PDB file of C-alpha atoms in Angstrom:
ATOM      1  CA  UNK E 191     155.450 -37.822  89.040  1.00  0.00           C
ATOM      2  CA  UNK E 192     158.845 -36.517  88.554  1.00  0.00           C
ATOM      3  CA  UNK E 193     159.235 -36.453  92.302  1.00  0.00           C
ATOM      4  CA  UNK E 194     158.449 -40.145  92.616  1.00  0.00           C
ATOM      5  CA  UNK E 195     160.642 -41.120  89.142  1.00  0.00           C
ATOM      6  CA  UNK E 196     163.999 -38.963  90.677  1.00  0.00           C
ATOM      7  CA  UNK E 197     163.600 -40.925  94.105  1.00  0.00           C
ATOM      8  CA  UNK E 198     163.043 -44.331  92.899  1.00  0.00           C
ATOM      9  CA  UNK E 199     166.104 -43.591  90.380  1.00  0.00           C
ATOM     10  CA  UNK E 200     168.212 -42.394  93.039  1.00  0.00           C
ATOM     11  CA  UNK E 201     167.335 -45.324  95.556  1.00  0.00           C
ATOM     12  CA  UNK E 202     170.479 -47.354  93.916  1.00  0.00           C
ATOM     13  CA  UNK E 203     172.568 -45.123  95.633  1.00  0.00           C
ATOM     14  CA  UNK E 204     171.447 -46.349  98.836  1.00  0.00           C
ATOM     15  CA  UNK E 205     173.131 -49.273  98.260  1.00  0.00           C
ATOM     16  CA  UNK E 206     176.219 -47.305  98.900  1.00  0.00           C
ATOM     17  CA  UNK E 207     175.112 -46.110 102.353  1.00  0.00           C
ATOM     18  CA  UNK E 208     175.314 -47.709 105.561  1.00  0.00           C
ATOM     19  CA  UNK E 209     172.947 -46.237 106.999  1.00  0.00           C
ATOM     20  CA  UNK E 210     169.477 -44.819 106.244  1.00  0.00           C
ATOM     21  CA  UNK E 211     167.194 -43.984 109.092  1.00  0.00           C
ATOM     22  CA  UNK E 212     163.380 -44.266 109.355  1.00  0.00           C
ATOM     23  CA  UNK E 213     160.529 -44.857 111.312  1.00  0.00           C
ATOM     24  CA  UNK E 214     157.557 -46.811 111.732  1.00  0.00           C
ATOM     25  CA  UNK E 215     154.600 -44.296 111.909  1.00  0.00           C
ATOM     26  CA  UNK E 216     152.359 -46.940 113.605  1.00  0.00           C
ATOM     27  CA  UNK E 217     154.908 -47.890 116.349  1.00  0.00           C
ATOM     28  CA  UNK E 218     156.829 -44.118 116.509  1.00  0.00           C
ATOM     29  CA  UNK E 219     159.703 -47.235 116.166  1.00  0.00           C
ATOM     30  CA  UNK E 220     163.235 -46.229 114.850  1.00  0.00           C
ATOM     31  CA  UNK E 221     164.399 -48.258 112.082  1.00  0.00           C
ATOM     32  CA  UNK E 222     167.575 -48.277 109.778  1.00  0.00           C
ATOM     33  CA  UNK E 223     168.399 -50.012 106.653  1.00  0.00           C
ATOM     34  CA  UNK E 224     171.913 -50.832 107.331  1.00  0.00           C
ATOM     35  CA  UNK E 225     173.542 -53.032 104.894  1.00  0.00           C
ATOM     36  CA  UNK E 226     175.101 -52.013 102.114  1.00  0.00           C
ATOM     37  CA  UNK E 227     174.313 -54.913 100.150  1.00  0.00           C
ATOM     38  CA  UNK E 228     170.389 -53.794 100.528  1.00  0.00           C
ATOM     39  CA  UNK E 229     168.848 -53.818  96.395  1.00  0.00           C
ATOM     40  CA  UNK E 230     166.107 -51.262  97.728  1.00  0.00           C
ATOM     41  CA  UNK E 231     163.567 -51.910  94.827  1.00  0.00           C
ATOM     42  CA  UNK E 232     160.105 -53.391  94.762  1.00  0.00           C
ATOM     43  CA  UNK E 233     159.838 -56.944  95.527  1.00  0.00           C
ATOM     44  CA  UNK E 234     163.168 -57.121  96.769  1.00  0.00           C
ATOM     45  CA  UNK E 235     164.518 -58.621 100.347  1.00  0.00           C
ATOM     46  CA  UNK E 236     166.035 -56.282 102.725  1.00  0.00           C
ATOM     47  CA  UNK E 237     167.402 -56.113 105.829  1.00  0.00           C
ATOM     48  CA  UNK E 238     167.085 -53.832 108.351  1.00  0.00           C
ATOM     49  CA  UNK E 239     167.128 -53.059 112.256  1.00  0.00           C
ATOM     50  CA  UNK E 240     164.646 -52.125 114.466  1.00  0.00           C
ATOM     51  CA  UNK E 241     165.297 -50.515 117.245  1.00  0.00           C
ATOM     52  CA  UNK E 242     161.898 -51.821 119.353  1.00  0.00           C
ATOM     53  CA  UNK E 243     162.905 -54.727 119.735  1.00  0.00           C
ATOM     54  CA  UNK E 244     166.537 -54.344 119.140  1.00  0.00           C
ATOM     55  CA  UNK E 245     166.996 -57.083 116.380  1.00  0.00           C
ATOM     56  CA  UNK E 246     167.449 -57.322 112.747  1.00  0.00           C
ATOM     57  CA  UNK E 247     164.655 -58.334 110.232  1.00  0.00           C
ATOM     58  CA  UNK E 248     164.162 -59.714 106.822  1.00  0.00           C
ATOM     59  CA  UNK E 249     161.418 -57.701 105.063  1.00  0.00           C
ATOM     60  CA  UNK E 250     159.975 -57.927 101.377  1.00  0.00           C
ATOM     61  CA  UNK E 251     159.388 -54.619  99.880  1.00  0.00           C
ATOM     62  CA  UNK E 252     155.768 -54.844  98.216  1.00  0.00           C
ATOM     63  CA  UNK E 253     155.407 -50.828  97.629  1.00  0.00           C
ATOM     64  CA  UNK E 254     157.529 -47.722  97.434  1.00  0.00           C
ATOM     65  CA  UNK E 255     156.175 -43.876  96.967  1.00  0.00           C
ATOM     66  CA  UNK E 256     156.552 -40.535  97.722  1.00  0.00           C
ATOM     67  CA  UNK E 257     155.807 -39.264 100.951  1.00  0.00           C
ATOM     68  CA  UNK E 258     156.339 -35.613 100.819  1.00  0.00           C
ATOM     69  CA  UNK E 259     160.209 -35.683 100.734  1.00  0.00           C
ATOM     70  CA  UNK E 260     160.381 -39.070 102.210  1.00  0.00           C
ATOM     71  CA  UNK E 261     160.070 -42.246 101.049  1.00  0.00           C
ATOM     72  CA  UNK E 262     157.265 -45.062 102.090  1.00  0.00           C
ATOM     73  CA  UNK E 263     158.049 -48.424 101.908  1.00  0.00           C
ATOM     74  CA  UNK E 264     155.419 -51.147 102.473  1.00  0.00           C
ATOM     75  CA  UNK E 265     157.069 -54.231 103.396  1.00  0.00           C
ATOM     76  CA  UNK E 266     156.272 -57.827 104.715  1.00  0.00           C
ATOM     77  CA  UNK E 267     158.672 -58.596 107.711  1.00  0.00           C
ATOM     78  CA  UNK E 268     159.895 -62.505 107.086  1.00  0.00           C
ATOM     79  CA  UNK E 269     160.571 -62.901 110.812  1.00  0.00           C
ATOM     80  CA  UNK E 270     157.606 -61.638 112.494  1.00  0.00           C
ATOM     81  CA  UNK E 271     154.936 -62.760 109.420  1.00  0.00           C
ATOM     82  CA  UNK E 272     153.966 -58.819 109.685  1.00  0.00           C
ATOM     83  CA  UNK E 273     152.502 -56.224 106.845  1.00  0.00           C
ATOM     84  CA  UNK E 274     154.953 -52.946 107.856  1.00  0.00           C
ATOM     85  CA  UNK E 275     155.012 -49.583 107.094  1.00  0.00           C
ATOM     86  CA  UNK E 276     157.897 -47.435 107.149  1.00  0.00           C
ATOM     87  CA  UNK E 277     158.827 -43.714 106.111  1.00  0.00           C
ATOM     88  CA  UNK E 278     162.555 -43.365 105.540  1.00  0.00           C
ATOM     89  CA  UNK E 279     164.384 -39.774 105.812  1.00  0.00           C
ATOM     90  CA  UNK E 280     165.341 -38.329 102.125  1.00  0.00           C
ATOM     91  CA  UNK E 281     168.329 -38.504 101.510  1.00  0.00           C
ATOM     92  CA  UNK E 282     168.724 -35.001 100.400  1.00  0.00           C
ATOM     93  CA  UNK E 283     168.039 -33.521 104.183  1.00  0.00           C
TER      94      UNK E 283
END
């Protein structure tokens, strides 16, 4: 629980990044949240890029957790109409 609490109060931070890599388990696709305007937090809009099809997308974040030192985010991509999951690198790596 105190895992989960430090990463979700340290995801503000992110904001100041420009990039943060991840990938889609499903796909083995690369993705990267790579504005720093991003508000990573539940229910909010984000945008980042995947690298399968080489294009940005709008996605709704609907869950975040702990994933061993990673984060999961469950998201709904705008563009494609899509449930996604995606496990982003810690940022402490």
């Amino acid at each position: 629980m105190k895992k989960l609490l430090f990463i979700l109060l340290s995801l503000p931070l992110t904001t100041a990044l420009a990039w943060w890599d991840g990938i889609e388990p499903s796909t083995g696709t690369k993705v990267e949240i790579t504005s720093k305007r991003n508000k990573i937090r539940k229910n909010g809009i984000i945008e980042i890029f995947d690298h399968g099809n080489n294009a940005y997308h709008e996605v709704e974040i609907y869950r975040i957790s702990s994933q061993g030192k990673d984060v999961k985010f469950e998201v709904y991509d705008i563009d494609t109409g899509e449930d996604r999951t995606f496990i982003m690198e810690s940022l402490s790596k």
